Structures are given as structure tokens and as C-alpha cells.
Short mmCIF file of C-alpha atoms and ligand atoms in Angstrom, two decimals:
data_model
loop_
_atom_site.label_atom_id
_atom_site.label_comp_id
_atom_site.label_asym_id
_atom_site.label_seq_id
_atom_site.Cartn_x
_atom_site.Cartn_y
_atom_site.Cartn_z
CA UNK A 1229 3.71 24.70 -10.27
CA UNK A 1230 0.75 22.98 -8.67
CA UNK A 1231 -1.22 20.50 -10.97
CA UNK A 1232 -4.05 17.99 -10.14
CA UNK A 1233 -7.78 17.42 -9.99
CA UNK A 1234 -9.81 20.18 -9.70
CA UNK A 1235 -13.59 18.60 -10.35
CA UNK A 1236 -14.94 15.13 -10.17
CA UNK A 1237 -18.07 13.92 -11.46
CA UNK A 1238 -19.59 10.53 -11.64
CA UNK A 1239 -22.33 8.69 -13.48
CA UNK A 1240 -23.89 5.56 -13.55
CA UNK A 1241 -26.95 4.25 -15.18
CA UNK A 1242 -30.47 4.31 -13.47
CA UNK A 1243 -30.81 0.49 -13.20
CA UNK A 1244 -29.62 -1.97 -10.57
CA UNK A 1245 -29.20 -5.69 -9.97
CA UNK A 1246 -29.21 -6.64 -6.33
CA UNK A 1247 -26.44 -9.51 -5.52
CA UNK A 1248 -28.84 -11.57 -3.44
CA UNK A 1249 -31.31 -11.75 -6.30
CA UNK A 1250 -28.34 -12.71 -8.70
CA UNK A 1251 -27.63 -15.34 -5.99
CA UNK A 1252 -30.62 -17.09 -5.64
CA UNK A 1253 -31.13 -17.20 -9.55
CA UNK A 1254 -27.49 -18.67 -9.71
CA UNK A 1255 -28.25 -20.95 -6.92
CA UNK A 1256 -25.09 -19.65 -5.26
CA UNK A 1257 -24.84 -18.65 -1.63
CA UNK A 1258 -25.36 -15.06 -1.03
CA UNK A 1259 -22.37 -14.37 1.28
CA UNK A 1260 -20.15 -15.80 -1.38
CA UNK A 1261 -20.76 -12.32 -3.29
CA UNK A 1262 -21.29 -10.25 0.04
CA UNK A 1263 -18.24 -11.86 1.55
CA UNK A 1264 -16.39 -13.51 -0.74
CA UNK A 1265 -16.09 -10.50 -3.05
CA UNK A 1266 -17.43 -7.84 -0.76
CA UNK A 1267 -20.52 -6.63 -3.36
CA UNK A 1268 -24.00 -5.70 -2.85
CA UNK A 1269 -25.29 -4.60 -6.21
CA UNK A 1270 -24.40 -3.88 -9.71
CA UNK A 1271 -25.19 -1.12 -12.29
CA UNK A 1272 -26.83 -2.63 -15.15
CA UNK A 1273 -26.80 -0.28 -18.57
CA UNK A 1274 -29.58 -0.49 -21.08
CA UNK A 1275 -28.90 0.01 -24.86
CA UNK A 1276 -29.55 3.31 -24.80
CA UNK A 1277 -26.73 3.86 -22.36
CA UNK A 1278 -23.12 3.54 -23.38
CA UNK A 1279 -19.69 4.95 -22.63
CA UNK A 1280 -20.41 8.06 -24.48
CA UNK A 1281 -23.44 8.85 -22.83
CA UNK A 1282 -22.01 7.58 -19.13
CA UNK A 1283 -18.89 9.80 -19.87
CA UNK A 1284 -20.99 13.07 -20.83
CA UNK A 1285 -23.24 12.60 -17.66
CA UNK A 1286 -20.24 12.19 -15.67
CA UNK A 1287 -18.65 15.76 -16.74
CA UNK A 1288 -21.92 17.73 -17.65
CA UNK A 1289 -22.57 18.58 -14.13
CA UNK A 1290 -19.18 19.62 -12.95
CA UNK A 1291 -18.68 21.65 -16.13
CA UNK A 1292 -19.23 25.38 -16.14
CA UNK A 1293 -19.04 27.81 -19.42
CA UNK A 1294 -15.51 29.02 -18.46
CA UNK A 1295 -14.37 25.43 -18.07
CA UNK A 1296 -15.75 24.65 -21.64
CA UNK A 1297 -13.71 27.94 -22.97
CA UNK A 1298 -10.27 26.49 -21.33
CA UNK A 1299 -10.51 22.74 -21.86
CA UNK A 1300 -8.17 22.06 -25.06
CA UNK A 1301 -7.79 18.28 -24.37
CA UNK A 1302 -10.67 15.39 -24.10
CA UNK A 1303 -9.29 12.03 -23.02
CA UNK A 1304 -11.67 9.03 -22.73
CA UNK A 1305 -10.07 6.11 -21.33
CA UNK A 1306 -12.25 2.88 -21.97
CA UNK A 1307 -12.05 -0.93 -22.68
CA UNK A 1308 -15.59 -0.85 -23.74
CA UNK A 1309 -15.41 1.22 -26.73
CA UNK A 1310 -18.39 1.53 -29.33
CA UNK A 1311 -16.21 2.53 -32.48
CA UNK A 1312 -13.10 0.76 -34.05
CA UNK A 1313 -12.17 4.65 -35.21
CA UNK A 1314 -13.93 7.57 -34.10
CA UNK A 1315 -13.02 8.24 -30.53
CA UNK A 1316 -15.45 8.43 -27.67
CA UNK A 1317 -13.61 11.75 -26.67
CA UNK A 1318 -15.07 13.22 -30.19
CA UNK A 1319 -18.63 12.43 -29.60
CA UNK A 1320 -18.51 13.72 -25.77
CA UNK A 1321 -16.70 16.90 -27.00
CA UNK A 1322 -19.64 17.51 -29.30
CA UNK A 1323 -22.70 17.04 -26.77
CA UNK A 1324 -20.54 18.91 -23.67
CA UNK A 1325 -20.24 21.70 -26.54
CA UNK A 1326 -16.44 22.54 -25.35
CA UNK A 1327 -14.83 25.51 -27.37
CA UNK A 1328 -13.54 23.91 -31.06
CA UNK A 1329 -9.69 24.06 -30.63
CA UNK A 1330 -9.27 21.30 -28.64
CA UNK A 1331 -7.56 17.69 -28.88
CA UNK A 1332 -10.00 14.88 -28.36
CA UNK A 1333 -8.94 11.17 -28.44
CA UNK A 1334 -9.60 7.73 -26.60
CA UNK A 1335 -6.95 5.93 -24.67
CA UNK A 1336 -6.81 2.28 -23.92
CA UNK A 1337 -5.04 -0.34 -21.82
CA UNK A 1338 -7.59 -2.23 -19.86
CA UNK A 1339 -8.25 -0.67 -16.37
CA UNK A 1340 -4.89 1.39 -16.21
CA UNK A 1341 -6.05 3.88 -19.32
CA UNK A 1342 -7.27 6.86 -17.37
CA UNK A 1343 -3.99 6.93 -15.05
CA UNK A 1344 -2.30 7.16 -18.54
CA UNK A 1345 -4.66 9.87 -19.41
CA UNK A 1346 -3.92 11.72 -16.08
CA UNK A 1347 0.00 11.32 -16.62
CA UNK A 1348 -0.47 13.18 -20.17
CA UNK A 1349 -2.89 15.51 -18.64
CA UNK A 1350 -0.56 16.54 -16.13
CA UNK A 1351 2.40 17.25 -18.78
CA UNK A 1352 -0.20 19.08 -20.99
CA UNK A 1353 -0.83 21.58 -18.33
CA UNK A 1354 2.92 22.27 -17.38
CA UNK A 1355 3.33 23.25 -20.71
CA UNK A 1356 0.11 25.18 -21.22
CA UNK A 1357 -0.81 26.38 -17.60
CA UNK A 1358 -3.93 28.27 -18.44
CA UNK A 1359 -5.79 25.25 -20.09
CA UNK A 1360 -7.64 22.62 -18.71
CA UNK A 1361 -8.18 18.91 -19.63
CA UNK A 1362 -10.77 16.90 -19.29
CA UNK A 1363 -9.97 13.08 -18.54
CA UNK A 1364 -13.29 10.81 -18.58
CA UNK A 1365 -13.18 6.79 -17.48
CA UNK A 1366 -16.31 5.45 -19.14
CA UNK A 1367 -16.90 1.39 -19.25
CA UNK A 1368 -19.75 -0.92 -19.03
CA UNK A 1369 -18.03 -4.27 -17.65
CA UNK A 1370 -19.89 -7.20 -19.11
CA UNK A 1371 -18.59 -10.85 -18.57
CA UNK A 1372 -21.58 -13.36 -19.57
CA UNK A 1373 -24.28 -14.96 -17.80
CA UNK A 1374 -23.51 -17.29 -15.15
CA UNK A 1375 -19.74 -16.76 -15.57
CA UNK A 1376 -17.24 -16.34 -12.29
CA UNK A 1377 -17.17 -12.38 -13.33
CA UNK A 1378 -20.92 -12.23 -13.46
CA UNK A 1379 -21.56 -10.82 -10.11
CA UNK A 1380 -18.19 -8.22 -10.90
CA UNK A 1381 -20.28 -6.48 -13.60
CA UNK A 1382 -21.00 -3.06 -13.43
CA UNK A 1383 -21.08 0.25 -15.30
CA UNK A 1384 -20.28 3.94 -14.77
CA UNK A 1385 -18.01 6.83 -15.73
CA UNK A 1386 -15.89 9.27 -13.90
CA UNK A 1387 -14.87 12.70 -15.41
CA UNK A 1388 -11.91 14.74 -13.66
CA UNK A 1389 -11.06 18.05 -14.48
CA UNK A 1390 -7.28 18.78 -14.69
CA UNK A 1391 -5.67 22.16 -14.11
CA UNK A 1392 -3.50 24.39 -12.34
CA UNK A 1393 -4.14 25.33 -8.76
CA UNK A 1394 -6.74 22.51 -8.49
CA UNK A 1395 -9.20 22.62 -5.48
CA UNK A 1396 -9.29 18.90 -4.72
CA UNK A 1397 -5.88 17.11 -4.81
CA UNK A 1398 -2.45 17.49 -6.14
CA UNK A 1399 -0.46 15.08 -8.42
CA UNK A 1400 2.82 14.36 -6.74
CA UNK A 1401 5.45 13.88 -9.07
CA UNK A 1402 6.37 10.02 -7.92
CA UNK A 1403 4.64 7.76 -10.29
CA UNK A 1404 6.21 4.29 -10.66
CA UNK A 1405 4.76 2.34 -13.70
CA UNK A 1406 5.22 -1.35 -14.80
CA UNK A 1407 4.41 -3.05 -17.95
CA UNK A 1408 4.35 -7.30 -18.00
CA UNK A 1409 3.04 -9.02 -21.22
CA UNK A 1410 0.54 -11.47 -19.56
CA UNK A 1411 -2.83 -12.92 -20.84
CA UNK A 1412 -4.83 -12.21 -17.44
CA UNK A 1413 -7.89 -10.75 -19.45
CA UNK A 1414 -8.40 -9.44 -22.69
CA UNK A 1415 -11.16 -9.26 -25.47
CA UNK A 1416 -10.37 -9.93 -28.77
CA UNK A 1417 -12.13 -7.81 -31.62
CA UNK A 1418 -14.99 -10.54 -32.31
CA UNK A 1419 -16.25 -10.93 -28.75
CA UNK A 1420 -18.83 -8.67 -26.89
CA UNK A 1421 -17.13 -10.36 -23.85
CA UNK A 1422 -13.87 -10.57 -22.22
CA UNK A 1423 -11.64 -13.96 -22.03
CA UNK A 1424 -10.49 -13.77 -18.30
CA UNK A 1425 -7.99 -16.12 -16.80
CA UNK A 1426 -9.69 -15.55 -13.29
CA UNK A 1427 -7.40 -16.86 -10.43
CA UNK A 1428 -4.29 -15.58 -12.52
CA UNK A 1429 -5.30 -12.26 -12.88
CA UNK A 1430 -5.95 -12.07 -9.41
CA UNK A 1431 -2.20 -13.20 -8.92
CA UNK A 1432 -0.79 -10.63 -11.29
CA UNK A 1433 -2.85 -7.65 -9.72
CA UNK A 1434 -1.34 -8.51 -6.50
CA UNK A 1435 2.02 -9.56 -7.54
CA UNK A 1436 1.80 -6.03 -9.71
CA UNK A 1437 0.74 -4.21 -6.35
CA UNK A 1438 3.79 -5.53 -4.33
CA UNK A 1439 6.62 -5.37 -6.81
CA UNK A 1440 5.58 -1.66 -7.91
CA UNK A 1441 5.10 -0.74 -4.51
CA UNK A 1442 8.59 -2.17 -3.55
CA UNK A 1443 10.27 -0.33 -6.23
CA UNK A 1444 7.97 3.04 -5.26
CA UNK A 1445 9.48 2.70 -1.70
CA UNK A 1446 12.64 2.27 -2.91
CA UNK A 1447 12.66 5.29 -5.30
CA UNK A 1448 11.45 7.89 -3.54
CA UNK A 1449 12.25 6.95 0.21
CA UNK A 1450 8.59 6.66 1.07
CA UNK A 1451 6.36 4.20 3.19
CA UNK A 1452 3.38 3.68 4.19
CA UNK A 1453 3.47 5.51 7.33
CA UNK A 1454 3.57 8.89 4.89
CA UNK A 1455 -0.01 8.02 3.67
CA UNK A 1456 -3.41 8.41 5.29
CA UNK A 1457 -5.30 6.24 2.92
CA UNK A 1458 -4.53 3.95 0.01
CA UNK A 1459 -6.80 3.57 -3.07
CA UNK A 1460 -6.68 0.50 -5.29
CA UNK A 1461 -8.07 -0.15 -8.83
CA UNK A 1462 -11.46 -2.32 -7.66
CA UNK A 1463 -12.26 -5.07 -9.78
CA UNK A 1464 -14.02 -6.43 -6.61
CA UNK A 1465 -13.29 -5.08 -3.35
CA UNK A 1466 -12.32 -8.18 -1.80
CA UNK A 1467 -9.21 -8.30 -4.38
CA UNK A 1468 -8.22 -4.81 -3.26
CA UNK A 1469 -8.79 -5.98 0.73
CA UNK A 1470 -6.40 -8.61 0.10
CA UNK A 1471 -3.95 -6.05 -1.61
CA UNK A 1472 -3.80 -3.63 1.53
CA UNK A 1473 -3.39 -6.73 3.59
CA UNK A 1474 -0.36 -7.36 1.32
CA UNK A 1475 1.17 -4.36 1.79
CA UNK A 1476 -0.02 -3.48 5.71
CA UNK A 1477 3.26 -2.89 7.73
CA UNK A 1478 2.45 -4.50 10.90
CA UNK A 1479 5.45 -1.97 12.95
CA UNK A 1480 3.07 0.97 12.03
CA UNK A 1481 1.12 2.11 15.23
CA UNK A 1482 -2.04 0.60 15.79
CA UNK A 1483 -3.70 3.88 15.28
CA UNK A 1484 -2.27 4.70 11.85
CA UNK A 1485 -3.05 0.75 10.66
CA UNK A 1486 -6.71 1.29 11.89
CA UNK A 1487 -7.01 4.69 10.12
CA UNK A 1488 -5.67 2.80 6.82
CA UNK A 1489 -8.49 0.56 7.47
CA UNK A 1490 -11.25 2.37 8.03
CA UNK A 1491 -10.41 4.68 5.08
CA UNK A 1492 -9.97 1.33 2.70
CA UNK A 1493 -13.45 0.63 3.96
CA UNK A 1494 -14.80 4.19 2.85
CA UNK A 1495 -13.27 3.60 -0.46
CA UNK A 1496 -15.27 0.98 -1.50
CA UNK A 1497 -18.37 1.80 -0.49
CA UNK A 1498 -19.70 3.10 -3.97
CA UNK A 1499 -18.24 0.19 -5.77
CA UNK A 1500 -20.16 -1.91 -3.39
CA UNK A 1501 -23.25 -0.76 -5.16
CA UNK A 1502 -21.91 -0.01 -8.80
CA UNK A 1503 -19.71 -2.92 -9.60
CA UNK A 1504 -16.28 -2.83 -11.78
CA UNK A 1505 -16.16 0.17 -14.04
CA UNK A 1506 -12.92 -0.93 -15.08
CA UNK A 1507 -10.90 2.34 -15.88
CA UNK A 1508 -12.93 4.61 -13.42
CA UNK A 1509 -12.57 1.84 -10.50
CA UNK A 1510 -9.92 3.59 -8.81
CA UNK A 1511 -11.12 6.98 -9.23
CA UNK A 1512 -14.38 5.82 -8.32
CA UNK A 1513 -12.91 4.56 -5.02
CA UNK A 1514 -11.04 7.64 -4.48
CA UNK A 1515 -14.18 9.58 -4.92
CA UNK A 1516 -15.94 7.23 -2.19
CA UNK A 1517 -13.18 7.89 0.02
CA UNK A 1518 -13.21 11.69 -0.19
CA UNK A 1519 -16.97 11.99 0.29
CA UNK A 1520 -17.12 9.40 2.79
CA UNK A 1521 -14.14 9.60 5.25
CA UNK A 1522 -14.41 11.75 8.38
CA UNK A 1523 -10.49 11.34 9.04
CA UNK A 1524 -9.14 13.46 6.21
CA UNK A 1525 -7.31 16.60 5.93
CA UNK A 1526 -5.67 19.13 4.25
CA UNK A 1527 -2.00 18.09 2.71
CA UNK A 1528 -3.04 14.35 3.71
CA UNK A 1529 -1.09 11.90 1.08
CA UNK A 1530 -3.17 9.20 -0.38
CA UNK A 1531 -1.44 6.67 -2.59
CA UNK A 1532 -3.31 5.07 -5.58
CA UNK A 1533 -2.59 1.78 -7.13
CA UNK A 1534 -3.72 1.69 -10.77
CA UNK A 1535 -3.84 -2.13 -12.54
CA UNK A 1536 -4.94 -3.01 -16.11
CA UNK A 1537 -4.83 -6.54 -17.32
CA UNK A 1538 -2.62 -7.36 -19.97
CA UNK A 1539 -0.81 -5.83 -17.72
CA UNK A 1540 0.18 -2.14 -16.84
CA UNK A 1541 0.30 -1.23 -13.10
CA UNK A 1542 1.28 2.28 -11.58
CA UNK A 1543 1.50 3.65 -8.18
CA UNK A 1544 1.32 7.25 -7.61
CA UNK A 1545 0.14 9.99 -4.93
CA UNK A 1546 -1.96 12.63 -4.25
CA UNK A 1547 -2.01 15.38 -1.45
CA UNK A 1548 -5.36 17.04 -0.54
CA UNK A 1549 -6.01 20.73 -0.92
CA UNK A 1550 -7.05 22.78 2.06
CA UNK A 1551 -11.40 23.09 1.18
CA UNK A 1552 -11.17 19.95 -1.03
CA UNK A 1553 -14.10 18.49 0.87
CA UNK A 1554 -16.26 21.95 -0.70
CA UNK A 1555 -15.85 20.39 -4.25
CA UNK A 1556 -17.33 17.08 -3.09
CA UNK A 1557 -21.07 15.75 -3.15
CA UNK A 1558 -22.36 14.26 0.57
CA UNK A 1559 -26.09 12.54 -1.21
CA UNK A 1560 -24.10 9.94 -3.69
CA UNK A 1561 -25.15 6.85 -1.53
CA UNK A 1562 -28.98 8.10 -1.54
CA UNK A 1563 -28.72 8.84 -5.30
CA UNK A 1564 -27.38 5.34 -5.93
CA UNK A 1565 -30.60 3.97 -3.94
CA UNK A 1566 -32.60 5.75 -6.28
CA UNK A 1567 -31.71 3.53 -9.13
CA UNK A 1568 -34.78 1.15 -10.17
CA UNK A 1569 -34.17 -2.29 -9.34
CA UNK A 1570 -34.25 -5.05 -11.98
CA UNK A 1571 -35.32 -8.63 -11.47
CA UNK A 1572 -33.02 -11.19 -12.93
CA UNK A 1573 -35.25 -12.02 -15.88
CA UNK A 1574 -35.34 -8.17 -16.67
CA UNK A 1575 -31.36 -8.00 -16.38
CA UNK A 1576 -31.03 -11.11 -18.59
CA UNK A 1577 -33.54 -9.38 -21.02
CA UNK A 1578 -31.09 -6.32 -21.00
CA UNK A 1579 -27.86 -8.47 -21.31
CA UNK A 1580 -28.89 -9.78 -24.46
CA UNK A 1581 -30.75 -6.72 -26.09
CA UNK A 1582 -28.86 -5.64 -29.39
CA UNK A 1583 -29.73 -2.78 -31.70
CA UNK A 1584 -31.92 -4.09 -34.37
CA UNK A 1585 -30.52 -2.50 -37.50
CA UNK A 1586 -32.90 -2.56 -40.95
CA UNK A 1587 -31.03 -3.05 -44.29
CA UNK A 1588 -29.95 0.54 -44.37
CA UNK A 1589 -28.45 0.45 -40.87
CA UNK A 1590 -31.33 2.49 -39.00
CA UNK A 1591 -32.81 1.67 -35.71
CA UNK A 1592 -34.68 4.13 -33.33
CA UNK A 1593 -34.51 3.81 -29.46
CA UNK A 1594 -36.84 4.94 -26.87
CA UNK A 1595 -37.40 4.90 -22.87
CA UNK A 1596 -34.43 6.80 -21.94
CA UNK A 1597 -36.43 9.84 -20.32
CA UNK A 1598 -34.69 9.40 -17.34
CA UNK A 1599 -31.08 9.35 -18.72
CA UNK A 1600 -29.04 12.98 -19.05
CA UNK A 1601 -27.75 11.71 -22.39
CA UNK A 1602 -29.14 8.97 -24.45
CA UNK A 1603 -28.35 7.24 -27.63
CA UNK A 1604 -31.45 7.96 -29.30
CA UNK A 1605 -31.17 6.42 -32.81
CA UNK A 1606 -28.63 4.59 -35.33
CA UNK A 1607 -29.05 6.23 -38.83
CA UNK A 1608 -27.06 4.70 -41.58
CA UNK A 1609 -24.60 2.95 -38.65
CA UNK A 1610 -23.96 6.46 -37.24
CA UNK A 1611 -24.95 6.65 -33.77
CA UNK A 1612 -27.02 9.69 -32.67
CA UNK A 1613 -26.89 11.24 -29.37
CA UNK A 1614 -28.77 13.57 -27.35
CA UNK A 1615 -29.21 15.63 -24.33
CA UNK A 1616 -32.28 14.80 -22.81
CA UNK A 1617 -34.40 17.57 -22.06
CA UNK A 1618 -36.15 17.52 -18.71
CA UNK A 1619 -39.55 18.25 -18.59
CA UNK A 1620 -40.15 20.18 -15.01
N1 CAA B 181 -19.19 -17.56 1.81
C1 CAA B 181 -18.24 -16.55 1.91
N2 CAA B 181 -16.92 -16.19 1.01
C2 CAA B 181 -17.26 -17.36 0.22
C3 CAA B 181 -18.28 -18.66 0.13
C4 CAA B 181 -19.21 -18.69 0.92
N3 CAA B 181 -20.39 -19.14 0.98
N4 CAA B 181 -17.97 -19.40 -0.96
C5 CAA B 181 -16.88 -18.83 -1.43
N5 CAA B 181 -16.49 -17.77 -0.73
C6 CAA B 181 -15.08 -16.90 -1.19
C7 CAA B 181 -14.00 -17.80 -1.41
O1 CAA B 181 -13.19 -18.24 -0.38
C8 CAA B 181 -13.11 -16.62 -2.11
O2 CAA B 181 -12.45 -15.75 -0.80
P1 CAA B 181 -10.85 -15.71 -1.17
O3 CAA B 181 -10.44 -15.14 -2.54
O4 CAA B 181 -10.61 -14.91 -0.09
O5 CAA B 181 -10.40 -17.02 -1.19
C9 CAA B 181 -14.10 -15.80 -2.72
O6 CAA B 181 -15.15 -16.20 -1.98
C10 CAA B 181 -14.31 -15.63 -4.29
O7 CAA B 181 -14.61 -17.04 -4.65
P2 CAA B 181 -13.80 -17.98 -5.45
O8 CAA B 181 -12.15 -18.11 -5.24
O9 CAA B 181 -14.72 -19.50 -5.94
O10 CAA B 181 -13.85 -17.16 -6.97
P3 CAA B 181 -15.19 -17.14 -7.93
O11 CAA B 181 -15.79 -18.23 -8.75
O12 CAA B 181 -16.12 -15.87 -6.95
O13 CAA B 181 -14.23 -16.08 -9.07
C11 CAA B 181 -12.92 -14.49 -9.85
C12 CAA B 181 -13.68 -14.98 -8.67
C13 CAA B 181 -12.22 -15.26 -10.36
C14 CAA B 181 -12.31 -13.21 -9.65
C15 CAA B 181 -14.25 -13.83 -10.76
O14 CAA B 181 -15.12 -12.87 -10.07
C16 CAA B 181 -13.44 -13.18 -11.76
O15 CAA B 181 -13.30 -13.91 -13.25
N6 CAA B 181 -13.66 -12.00 -12.04
C17 CAA B 181 -13.24 -10.99 -13.78
C18 CAA B 181 -11.70 -11.04 -12.95
C19 CAA B 181 -10.98 -10.41 -12.11
O16 CAA B 181 -11.93 -9.29 -11.68
N7 CAA B 181 -9.82 -10.07 -12.10
C20 CAA B 181 -9.31 -9.31 -11.04
C21 CAA B 181 -7.78 -8.71 -11.33
S1 CAA B 181 -7.85 -8.57 -13.31
C22 CAA B 181 -8.26 -6.96 -13.03
O17 CAA B 181 -8.36 -6.06 -11.99
C23 CAA B 181 -8.64 -6.02 -14.33
C24 CAA B 181 -10.27 -5.96 -14.48
O18 CAA B 181 -10.82 -4.95 -13.63
C25 CAA B 181 -11.02 -7.28 -14.80
#
């Protein structure tokens, strides 16, 4: 049975911080960000936008009523959850009006979680071929003002509908995972921002890539020559470029090396404008590749490297389905350019904003008219979300 991704959706916030502005405010050479990290802009999420609203906004446009009837599992992968107990997937299941007899839950392992969710979704469809699984990767990456990670923040969600006979890509049976217990990046429950051993985290990322890729090639008798493109987890695109250079096989014909490099450039276009969206970053890279590459064709194989700090890595591959391009958007870059630019002062205001609860745990919010879904209020400590009605 062929199982894979039938539809992909993406959502980000309506606000953007241009990194040239951030560089000026932090007295940093702008080229450190544009060339040193390969980043241009970051999406900034206001209080009314969180992983629930972003996740629902990513999934809503891709789901038809027949999908909602067939989805019997909703998995949200995140490392910026809004509740220690109730799963984000339960809120999103409700907001999207998915049929009730579904299993909805949250999954966590830093930026790796969505890959584990896809693995589970695939097993589920193998057993229940007529069902569909909605996998959402949703995160807001927040490192702190004036920290080394600040220019790599971001906000966004990717939604993937997993089914048999998918129309975009098929999962190949070749996953190789690796776990190693390291402290490169973590966020204790009492902290709103992560602790990061920056340089160490990049070393772990690159070493997990190299060692997992070696094992993958050994187990599956495959090598770089078998792939048209390689997508990487994108904490910031420069690290992924280092990854590509690390595994590049210089004995490949120049034409194929050029194709891999060209496709890499296409895979980072969205992340360069959105920043790190943690669990969704790898799949935002995949979407960017599929929507912008002009050299991919049906049956081409794409390798994916998933990395979650802590750390779990996984390499797997997918094959493109004939007609895959019909399921994609060609206007995403223009849409990203519609976001409202923030001054650094406005960004800092949003960064530090917190819900001001009264003694009973109530707060109400406004200014979310341009969002698709919004956190409208907190009532007795319960977060209340709405689908924002658009006036025509
Ligand atoms: N012009 C051009 N380039 C310049 C420059 C200039 N004026 N000044 C510096 N650079 C270059 C540097 O040479 C460096 O490039 P190389 O890596 O090729 O040497 C690059 O800019 C970055 O500069 P620094 O090495 O000084 O590092 P930094 O202060 O920008 O911090 C970081 C980098 C530690 C990764 C920081 O961004 C960070 O802490 N990020 C968060 C952690 C992270 O993303 N880790 C990645 C692996 S963990 C993971 O993948 C999970 C996840 O999503 C978090």
C-alpha cells in the first residue's frame, strides 16, 4: 500500500521583523545574519496567536468535509505547548469540527516530534487504510532579547494530511533513527525560553546527520546519487548548508551536485522569511522545495533529515507522486510579503507581553481581526479560541 502526504498546509503570524532592523538595533553587522545565518526575516506572534491558532490556520484551508469525516487521529507535535495537561490536538480537533470518534494527542521531542508523528500516522493507515491522519507541527520559537539565538526565532505551523494513495508524496520504507542523551538545547518547565549550548548544539546536529546518514546508506544500500534533493531541519539555513556540504559526495557528476545545491537553495526560501518553527522547520523546507524547485519530477526521491535537540535524529525518504504539483501553492512568497513589518520596539513590546489575568483568571483580547483563528479570551483559566469571521 502506498502511504504518504496527501495535502500540506502552512500558516504563520501576520507580523514580521526584518533582520536588517534587528541588526541595527543590536549593533550587529547585518551580514552576520544575512550571510552568517542565511536569514532575512522572522515571523512574530502576538498574544492572540499561539500553537493552537497557527495549527488550526495551517490545517483549515486544506481540509474538505470528506477529510473531516475520515480523519480518526489528530497529532500535534510541539515544543511550545500552551498546557501541561490538555493536548493542543484536542483544541484543534474542536476548532476544525473533525468527526468525534478520533484520537487526538500531543507529541514532544524538540524539533523531531513531527517526524515521530508521521511514523505513527503511517502505521495507523497501514492498519486502517480508509482512515486519514492529520499531523500538525506547530511552534513559536522564542530565545530572548539580545541572545545569540534571537535572530533565529520564528512562528508557524505545518499541517499534513496522511492517507493511502496520497497525491503529493509517498513514504519509503527506509527510516533510520538515532537517540543520544545530550543537553544541547532544553527548556525546563519553569522557563519561558530555552537554555542553549549554541556551538555544542550545532556540533550535535552535524554529527547526528553524519552518523545517521552513514547508517542509512549502509542499511539501505543507497547513496546521495539516488536522491534529487535533500531537506534538512532548519534551525537557521546556514547550519543546514553546512550539513549539505558535510555529506556532499564530490565523486557525483557535477550536474547532480549542482541539482542538489540548487534544490537546497529552494528549500530554504520560506525559512529565510519565517525563521525557526522548530517541529515544522523540516517540513517548511520540504514545502519550499516542492513549491519552488523547477527541476523535480514525479518519482524523484527526496531525503529528509529530522533533528530534535536532546537528541533524536531520523533520516527517511519520500518519492514524488505524478501530479504532485497540482496540490501546491505558487503564491506563498507573495503572501509572506503581505505581513505587517514591526519596528524593533514593537517587536520587543510583543515579546514581553503577557496575558494579564484578574483574580478569577480572566482576560480578554482584541486586535485579532486579521487572524484565521484567535485566542479571544481566558475565562477562569480556560483558553477560549475562535474562528475569526471575515467581513466581506
Ligand atoms: N559577516 C558574515 N558572516 C559573519 C559575520 C559577518 N560580519 N560575523 C559572523 N559571521 C558568521 C560566523 O563566521 C558564523 O559562520 P560559520 O558558522 O560559518 O563560522 C556565523 O556568522 C554565526 O556566527 P557565530 O559563530 O558568531 O554564532 P552566533 O553568535 O550567531 O550564534 C548560534 C550562532 C549559537 C547557532 C545561535 O544562533 C544560537 O544559539 N541558536 C539557537 C540554537 C540553534 O539553532 N542550534 C542549532 C542546532 S540545535 C537544533 O537544530 C534544534 C533547534 O531547532 C533549536
